[in-house]
Short mmCIF file of C-alpha atoms in Angstrom, two decimals:
data_model
loop_
_atom_site.label_atom_id
_atom_site.label_comp_id
_atom_site.label_asym_id
_atom_site.label_seq_id
_atom_site.Cartn_x
_atom_site.Cartn_y
_atom_site.Cartn_z
CA UNK T 261 7.05 -21.55 0.32
CA UNK T 262 3.30 -22.25 0.02
CA UNK T 263 1.48 -21.55 3.27
CA UNK T 264 -0.88 -24.09 4.81
CA UNK T 265 -4.14 -23.14 6.50
CA UNK T 266 -2.48 -23.93 9.84
CA UNK T 267 0.40 -21.58 8.99
CA UNK T 268 -2.08 -18.80 8.17
CA UNK T 269 -4.05 -19.40 11.37
CA UNK T 270 -0.91 -19.17 13.49
CA UNK T 271 0.26 -16.08 11.61
CA UNK T 272 -3.09 -14.36 12.17
CA UNK T 273 -2.96 -15.10 15.89
CA UNK T 274 0.59 -13.76 16.23
CA UNK T 275 -0.16 -10.53 14.34
CA UNK T 276 -3.35 -10.00 16.33
CA UNK T 277 -1.42 -10.43 19.56
CA UNK T 278 1.08 -7.78 18.54
CA UNK T 279 -1.67 -5.42 17.35
CA UNK T 280 -3.52 -5.79 20.65
CA UNK T 281 -0.72 -3.74 22.19
CA UNK T 282 -1.90 -0.80 20.04
CA UNK T 283 -5.60 -0.31 20.80
CA UNK T 284 -8.07 2.14 19.29
CA UNK T 285 -6.86 4.92 21.57
CA UNK T 286 -3.34 4.68 20.16
CA UNK T 287 -4.46 4.99 16.54
CA UNK T 288 -6.99 7.68 17.38
CA UNK T 289 -4.35 9.85 19.04
CA UNK T 290 -1.85 9.31 16.22
CA UNK T 291 -4.52 10.31 13.70
CA UNK T 292 -5.58 13.40 15.63
CA UNK T 293 -1.97 14.60 15.95
CA UNK T 294 -1.16 13.62 12.34
CA UNK T 295 1.84 11.77 13.74
CA UNK T 296 3.67 8.81 12.29
CA UNK T 297 2.89 5.62 14.30
CA UNK T 298 6.52 5.19 15.20
CA UNK T 299 6.02 2.81 18.12
CA UNK T 300 3.81 0.49 16.07
CA UNK T 301 6.15 0.46 13.06
CA UNK T 302 9.09 -0.26 15.36
CA UNK T 303 7.22 -3.16 16.94
CA UNK T 304 6.10 -4.73 13.69
CA UNK T 305 9.60 -4.33 12.25
CA UNK T 306 11.21 -5.96 15.30
CA UNK T 307 8.75 -8.84 15.02
CA UNK T 308 9.97 -9.41 11.46
CA UNK T 309 6.66 -8.86 9.72
CA UNK T 310 7.84 -6.08 7.40
CA UNK T 311 10.61 -8.41 6.23
CA UNK T 312 8.10 -11.08 5.24
CA UNK T 313 9.05 -11.04 1.55
CA UNK T 314 12.82 -10.71 2.05
CA UNK T 315 14.60 -14.08 1.61
CA UNK T 316 16.02 -15.73 4.71
CA UNK T 317 19.56 -15.39 3.35
CA UNK T 318 19.20 -11.62 3.72
CA UNK T 319 17.64 -11.79 7.19
CA UNK T 320 14.00 -11.87 6.15
CA UNK T 321 11.25 -14.43 6.65
CA UNK T 322 11.16 -15.70 3.08
CA UNK T 323 7.37 -15.82 3.08
CA UNK T 324 4.99 -15.35 0.16
CA UNK T 325 2.56 -12.65 -0.88
CA UNK T 326 -0.22 -14.77 0.66
CA UNK T 327 1.25 -14.40 4.13
CA UNK T 328 2.21 -10.77 3.57
CA UNK T 329 -1.36 -9.91 2.60
CA UNK T 330 -2.64 -11.62 5.76
CA UNK T 331 -0.26 -9.56 7.89
CA UNK T 332 -1.61 -6.32 6.42
CA UNK T 333 -5.18 -7.58 6.68
CA UNK T 334 -4.80 -8.30 10.38
CA UNK T 335 -3.27 -4.89 11.07
CA UNK T 336 -6.29 -3.19 9.52
CA UNK T 337 -8.78 -5.61 11.05
CA UNK T 338 -7.34 -4.76 14.46
CA UNK T 339 -8.23 -1.11 13.86
CA UNK T 340 -4.73 -0.10 12.79
CA UNK T 341 -3.53 1.56 9.61
CA UNK T 342 -1.03 -0.54 7.66
CA UNK T 343 -0.62 2.26 5.13
CA UNK T 344 2.03 3.62 7.49
CA UNK T 345 4.38 0.79 6.58
CA UNK T 346 3.00 -1.36 3.74
CA UNK T 347 5.31 -0.03 1.02
CA UNK T 348 8.28 -1.80 2.58
CA UNK T 349 6.61 -5.01 1.43
CA UNK T 350 5.60 -4.16 -2.11
CA UNK T 351 8.75 -2.22 -2.99
CA UNK T 352 10.73 -5.38 -2.31
CA UNK T 353 9.81 -6.87 -5.69
CA UNK T 354 11.85 -4.39 -7.71
CA UNK T 355 14.94 -4.81 -5.53
CA UNK T 356 14.63 -8.58 -5.12
CA UNK T 357 14.02 -9.35 -8.78
CA UNK T 358 16.22 -6.74 -10.43
CA UNK T 359 18.69 -5.35 -7.90
CA UNK T 360 22.33 -6.38 -8.21
CA UNK T 361 23.86 -8.86 -5.78
CA UNK T 362 25.84 -6.00 -4.28
CA UNK T 363 22.70 -3.87 -3.79
CA UNK T 364 20.91 -6.78 -2.13
CA UNK T 365 23.82 -7.49 0.20
CA UNK T 366 24.19 -3.81 1.05
CA UNK T 367 20.56 -3.00 1.75
CA UNK T 368 18.31 -6.01 2.35
CA UNK T 369 19.77 -7.22 5.68
CA UNK T 370 19.62 -3.68 7.08
CA UNK T 371 16.04 -3.25 5.84
CA UNK T 372 15.10 -6.61 7.35
CA UNK T 373 16.47 -5.74 10.81
CA UNK T 374 15.02 -2.24 10.79
CA UNK T 375 18.27 -0.32 10.51
CA UNK T 376 17.05 1.12 7.20
CA UNK T 377 13.55 1.86 5.97
CA UNK T 378 12.44 1.59 2.35
CA UNK T 379 8.96 3.06 2.61
CA UNK T 380 8.85 5.45 -0.32
CA UNK T 381 8.17 4.92 -4.01
CA UNK T 382 8.35 7.95 -6.34
CA UNK T 383 6.52 7.52 -9.64
CA UNK T 384 3.46 9.83 -9.85
CA UNK T 385 3.85 13.37 -11.24
CA UNK T 386 1.51 16.38 -11.21
CA UNK T 387 0.92 16.54 -14.97
CA UNK T 388 1.02 12.87 -15.96
CA UNK T 389 -0.78 10.92 -13.23
CA UNK T 390 -1.35 7.34 -14.35
CA UNK T 391 0.21 8.00 -17.77
CA UNK T 392 3.57 6.89 -16.40
CA UNK T 393 5.41 6.69 -19.72
CA UNK T 394 4.96 10.46 -20.13
CA UNK T 395 6.65 11.37 -16.84
CA UNK T 396 8.99 14.35 -17.06
CA UNK T 397 11.51 13.77 -14.27
CA UNK T 398 14.89 13.12 -15.87
CA UNK T 399 18.10 11.45 -14.77
CA UNK T 400 21.10 12.27 -16.94
CA UNK T 401 24.34 10.28 -16.63
CA UNK T 402 27.46 12.37 -16.05
CA UNK T 403 30.51 10.29 -15.25
CA UNK T 404 29.92 8.31 -12.08
CA UNK T 405 26.72 10.19 -11.21
CA UNK T 406 23.19 10.81 -12.46
CA UNK T 407 21.76 14.33 -12.31
CA UNK T 408 18.04 14.29 -11.47
CA UNK T 409 15.59 17.10 -12.25
CA UNK T 410 11.82 17.15 -12.06
CA UNK T 411 8.88 16.88 -9.73
CA UNK T 412 6.81 14.14 -8.08
CA UNK T 413 3.52 14.33 -6.19
CA UNK T 414 1.59 12.18 -3.70
CA UNK T 415 4.73 10.34 -2.68
CA UNK T 416 4.23 8.75 0.72
CA UNK T 417 6.50 8.48 3.78
CA UNK T 418 9.48 10.36 2.35
CA UNK T 419 10.42 11.86 5.71
CA UNK T 420 9.87 8.50 7.39
CA UNK T 421 12.20 6.61 5.02
CA UNK T 422 15.92 6.23 4.53
CA UNK T 423 15.65 4.93 0.97
CA UNK T 424 13.32 5.64 -1.92
CA UNK T 425 12.70 3.98 -5.27
CA UNK T 426 12.63 6.59 -8.03
CA UNK T 427 11.41 6.19 -11.60
CA UNK T 428 12.90 8.75 -14.00
CA UNK T 429 13.41 9.12 -17.72
CA UNK T 430 17.00 8.51 -18.83
CA UNK T 431 16.32 8.68 -22.58
CA UNK T 432 14.02 11.38 -24.01
CA UNK T 433 10.61 10.11 -25.09
CA UNK T 434 11.15 11.24 -28.67
CA UNK T 435 14.30 9.12 -28.92
CA UNK T 436 12.84 5.74 -27.94
CA UNK T 437 11.14 3.25 -30.23
CA UNK T 438 8.56 2.35 -27.61
CA UNK T 439 7.21 4.87 -25.10
CA UNK T 440 7.74 2.49 -22.16
CA UNK T 441 11.46 2.38 -22.96
CA UNK T 442 13.99 4.90 -21.65
CA UNK T 443 12.72 4.89 -18.06
CA UNK T 444 15.05 3.78 -15.26
CA UNK T 445 14.69 2.89 -11.59
CA UNK T 446 17.04 4.19 -8.92
CA UNK T 447 17.42 3.39 -5.24
CA UNK T 448 17.95 6.84 -3.74
CA UNK T 449 19.47 7.41 -0.30
CA UNK T 450 17.18 10.09 1.12
CA UNK T 451 19.60 10.88 3.93
CA UNK T 452 22.00 12.31 1.35
CA UNK T 453 19.40 13.70 -1.04
CA UNK T 454 17.08 15.82 1.12
CA UNK T 455 18.44 19.34 1.29
CA UNK T 456 21.06 18.64 -1.37
CA UNK T 457 18.97 18.86 -4.53
CA UNK T 458 15.80 17.30 -3.21
CA UNK T 459 13.17 19.48 -1.55
CA UNK T 460 10.27 17.82 0.25
CA UNK T 461 6.92 19.56 0.79
CA UNK T 462 4.16 17.90 2.88
CA UNK T 463 0.65 17.66 1.39
CA UNK T 464 -2.27 17.69 3.82
CA UNK T 465 -4.86 15.10 2.86
CA UNK T 466 -7.99 13.68 4.50
CA UNK T 467 -6.11 10.71 6.01
CA UNK T 468 -3.01 10.55 8.17
CA UNK T 469 -0.89 9.17 5.34
CA UNK T 470 2.25 11.38 5.33
CA UNK T 471 2.19 12.37 1.68
CA UNK T 472 4.62 14.71 -0.04
CA UNK T 473 5.47 16.68 -3.14
CA UNK T 474 9.08 16.34 -4.27
CA UNK T 475 11.22 18.82 -6.20
CA UNK T 476 14.47 17.63 -7.80
CA UNK T 477 16.92 20.41 -8.68
CA UNK T 478 20.18 18.97 -10.03
CA UNK T 479 20.15 16.22 -7.43
CA UNK T 480 23.31 14.12 -7.79
CA UNK T 481 23.02 10.41 -7.07
CA UNK T 482 25.75 7.78 -7.51
CA UNK T 483 25.64 5.80 -10.74
CA UNK T 484 25.38 2.60 -8.71
CA UNK T 485 21.96 3.78 -7.52
CA UNK T 486 20.65 2.45 -10.85
CA UNK T 487 18.76 -0.82 -10.52
CA UNK T 488 19.73 -3.25 -13.28
CA UNK T 489 19.65 -2.02 -16.88
CA UNK T 490 19.19 1.60 -17.83
CA UNK T 491 16.02 2.24 -19.82
CA UNK T 492 14.15 -0.85 -18.60
CA UNK T 493 12.75 0.62 -15.41
CA UNK T 494 9.11 0.64 -16.48
CA UNK T 495 9.23 -3.14 -16.84
CA UNK T 496 10.83 -3.50 -13.42
CA UNK T 497 8.16 -1.34 -11.81
CA UNK T 498 5.33 -3.28 -13.47
CA UNK T 499 6.87 -6.50 -12.25
CA UNK T 500 6.03 -5.63 -8.66
CA UNK T 501 2.57 -4.18 -9.22
CA UNK T 502 0.66 -7.45 -9.04
CA UNK T 503 2.06 -8.01 -5.55
CA UNK T 504 1.07 -4.46 -4.64
CA UNK T 505 -2.51 -5.05 -5.79
CA UNK T 506 -2.80 -8.25 -3.73
CA UNK T 507 -1.36 -6.60 -0.64
CA UNK T 508 -3.67 -3.60 -0.91
CA UNK T 509 -6.58 -6.01 -1.36
CA UNK T 510 -5.56 -7.65 1.93
CA UNK T 511 -5.64 -4.28 3.67
CA UNK T 512 -9.09 -3.48 2.31
CA UNK T 513 -10.41 -6.86 3.39
CA UNK T 514 -9.13 -6.17 6.88
CA UNK T 515 -10.94 -2.83 6.84
CA UNK T 516 -14.11 -4.46 5.54
CA UNK T 517 -14.20 -7.03 8.34
CA UNK T 518 -13.46 -4.30 10.91
CA UNK T 519 -16.46 -2.24 9.75
CA UNK T 520 -18.73 -5.30 9.75
CA UNK T 521 -17.58 -6.36 13.22
CA UNK T 522 -18.22 -2.89 14.60
CA UNK T 523 -21.59 -2.49 12.84
CA UNK T 524 -22.74 -5.92 14.01
CA UNK T 525 -21.77 -5.22 17.61
CA UNK T 526 -23.43 -1.80 17.64
CA UNK T 527 -26.59 -3.14 15.95
CA UNK T 528 -26.93 -5.76 18.67
CA UNK T 529 -26.33 -3.34 21.53
CA UNK T 530 -28.13 -0.19 20.41
CA UNK T 531 -31.73 -0.23 21.69
CA UNK T 532 -34.30 2.02 20.01
CA UNK T 533 -38.07 1.57 20.35
CA UNK T 534 -37.38 -1.16 22.93
CA UNK T 535 -35.50 -3.43 20.53
CA UNK T 536 -31.97 -3.74 19.16
CA UNK T 537 -31.69 -1.90 15.87
CA UNK T 538 -30.12 -5.01 14.30
CA UNK T 539 -33.55 -6.66 14.47
CA UNK T 540 -34.71 -4.27 11.74
CA UNK T 541 -34.14 -5.62 8.26
CA UNK T 542 -33.30 -2.09 7.11
CA UNK T 543 -30.24 -2.26 9.40
CA UNK T 544 -29.54 -5.99 9.23
CA UNK T 545 -29.60 -6.54 5.46
CA UNK T 546 -26.98 -3.90 4.54
CA UNK T 547 -24.57 -5.40 7.11
CA UNK T 548 -25.20 -8.88 5.74
CA UNK T 549 -24.72 -7.68 2.15
CA UNK T 550 -21.45 -5.98 3.06
CA UNK T 551 -20.24 -9.19 4.69
CA UNK T 552 -21.13 -11.23 1.60
CA UNK T 553 -19.16 -8.86 -0.64
CA UNK T 554 -16.10 -8.80 1.62
CA UNK T 555 -16.11 -12.60 1.74
CA UNK T 556 -16.23 -12.78 -2.06
CA UNK T 557 -13.34 -10.31 -2.38
CA UNK T 558 -11.43 -12.30 0.23
CA UNK T 559 -11.61 -15.42 -1.95
CA UNK T 560 -10.31 -13.53 -4.99
CA UNK T 561 -7.46 -12.14 -2.87
CA UNK T 562 -6.33 -15.64 -1.95
CA UNK T 563 -6.66 -16.84 -5.55
CA UNK T 564 -4.50 -13.95 -6.79
CA UNK T 565 -1.96 -14.50 -4.00
CA UNK T 566 -1.80 -18.22 -4.72
CA UNK T 567 -1.06 -17.62 -8.39
CA UNK T 568 1.55 -14.99 -7.57
CA UNK T 569 3.33 -17.27 -5.12
CA UNK T 570 3.27 -20.13 -7.62
CA UNK T 571 4.88 -17.88 -10.22
CA UNK T 572 2.07 -18.06 -12.76
CA UNK T 573 0.40 -15.08 -14.50
CA UNK T 574 -1.99 -13.34 -12.14
CA UNK T 575 -2.55 -9.86 -13.57
CA UNK T 576 -6.29 -10.31 -13.95
CA UNK T 577 -6.77 -11.85 -10.52
CA UNK T 578 -4.58 -9.27 -8.76
CA UNK T 579 -6.41 -6.35 -10.34
CA UNK T 580 -9.85 -7.85 -9.76
CA UNK T 581 -8.97 -8.62 -6.14
CA UNK T 582 -7.90 -5.04 -5.53
CA UNK T 583 -11.07 -3.65 -7.14
CA UNK T 584 -13.46 -5.99 -5.31
CA UNK T 585 -11.75 -5.59 -1.95
CA UNK T 586 -11.50 -1.80 -2.01
CA UNK T 587 -15.11 -1.38 -3.11
CA UNK T 588 -16.37 -3.97 -0.60
CA UNK T 589 -14.51 -2.18 2.19
CA UNK T 590 -15.96 1.14 1.11
CA UNK T 591 -19.46 -0.34 1.06
CA UNK T 592 -18.88 -1.74 4.56
CA UNK T 593 -17.62 1.69 5.69
CA UNK T 594 -20.83 3.34 4.53
CA UNK T 595 -22.91 0.63 6.19
CA UNK T 596 -21.05 1.15 9.47
CA UNK T 597 -21.61 4.91 9.36
CA UNK T 598 -25.29 4.38 8.63
CA UNK T 599 -25.62 1.84 11.43
CA UNK T 600 -24.02 4.12 13.98
CA UNK T 601 -25.95 7.16 12.78
CA UNK T 602 -24.66 10.35 14.34
CA UNK T 603 -22.25 8.43 16.56
CA UNK T 604 -20.47 7.23 13.41
CA UNK T 605 -19.15 10.77 13.01
CA UNK T 606 -17.87 10.95 16.58
CA UNK T 607 -14.10 10.57 16.80
CA UNK T 608 -14.27 8.39 19.91
CA UNK T 609 -15.92 5.53 17.99
CA UNK T 610 -13.14 5.37 15.36
CA UNK T 611 -15.56 4.69 12.51
CA UNK T 612 -14.97 8.09 10.90
CA UNK T 613 -11.20 7.54 10.96
CA UNK T 614 -11.39 4.14 9.33
CA UNK T 615 -14.04 5.51 6.94
CA UNK T 616 -11.53 8.05 5.65
CA UNK T 617 -8.76 5.48 5.40
CA UNK T 618 -10.89 2.97 3.48
CA UNK T 619 -11.86 5.53 0.85
CA UNK T 620 -8.27 5.99 -0.26
CA UNK T 621 -7.93 2.41 -1.50
CA UNK T 622 -10.66 2.89 -4.10
CA UNK T 623 -8.43 5.50 -5.75
CA UNK T 624 -4.89 4.39 -4.94
CA UNK T 625 -2.53 2.92 -5.87
CA UNK T 626 -4.66 2.41 -8.97
CA UNK T 627 -8.19 3.61 -9.54
CA UNK T 628 -11.22 1.46 -10.27
CA UNK T 629 -11.50 2.85 -13.80
CA UNK T 630 -7.94 1.88 -14.68
CA UNK T 631 -8.58 -1.65 -13.45
CA UNK T 632 -11.74 -1.86 -15.55
CA UNK T 633 -9.73 -0.67 -18.54
CA UNK T 634 -7.19 -3.42 -17.89
CA UNK T 635 -9.88 -6.08 -17.62
CA UNK T 636 -11.65 -4.80 -20.73
CA UNK T 637 -8.52 -4.85 -22.86
CA UNK T 638 -6.36 -7.65 -21.47
CA UNK T 639 -9.00 -10.07 -20.21
CA UNK T 640 -12.00 -9.50 -22.48
CA UNK T 641 -10.12 -8.51 -25.63
CA UNK T 642 -11.92 -5.20 -26.10
CA UNK T 643 -10.24 -2.24 -27.87
CA UNK T 644 -7.81 -0.17 -25.80
CA UNK T 645 -9.75 2.69 -24.22
CA UNK T 646 -6.91 5.14 -23.61
#
């Protein structure tokens, strides 16, 4: 379904209304305690927003990536942190496109109604990073089970999820004709896995993002945890990454507008030398420049989302949207800090919290340099750089 501007306007208003129930104080306290925003995630799940991409036949809304990106944008623009729940949207692609009918029937309705959470996505490893084809976690078939061994790092929301997508090597690298072959995707039930071959260790980071290191020690998972064909998992994972880039771009755009709104308001209200500081071009121009850049990134986000929803190639647009949006948000974050001066570092103003959150998107889920490498090779036809 292609959304109209009226649809988007109504969606924005509805999400904003829900988010208004969770003001700055809520997010500030959650951040300070390093808690999971359980009440917010429950509310947004009950409202059906996390099931935006799940087809109606499975209890979802059957919406497109355009609408999903707007939902995440509005959460962040309200001062919230959609990183607590965004993965349930972008992990859907792998299950929807490649899961079996039985897997869809078993899991999707329960994910849509909130009975189950699919918030975790285990790919990254300590020694391989972005070089995914070299990952070392293995899954070996033994009868009606797979035995998993290895390690993952920077895997989010493991303790807040019931299910997790796992990418593991099922055929040794030296035995495949192409290095991207021999990787498989599994839908792991964390309720059975944790403490029975899977050990979870929290990692403290600068944001309240609930990130973990995972250790697999002869973890047994049922053979029917495999999604589609063994050895083709890398392709299935890539298939959902364009949606992920567009959704993350939406989040960053929401952050960017939040910083600009706050900087604009403060610049109008803060009086120094008998005049509002926003009257000074040294304060005004950086805010205006940040707004211009967020608006430009916003347009690229919608172009990428439109192409994705129409089913046409959008790799370039999705990657560019993510790069522009994350960097525009980070620029706006710095402008807001500079506008507030010392008060920007005070917890009660929330700028420092959002400042930390916005910085993450420049690095994850894919860094700026990797996007530039993609554009150089796949868009401009330059030699592969890595």
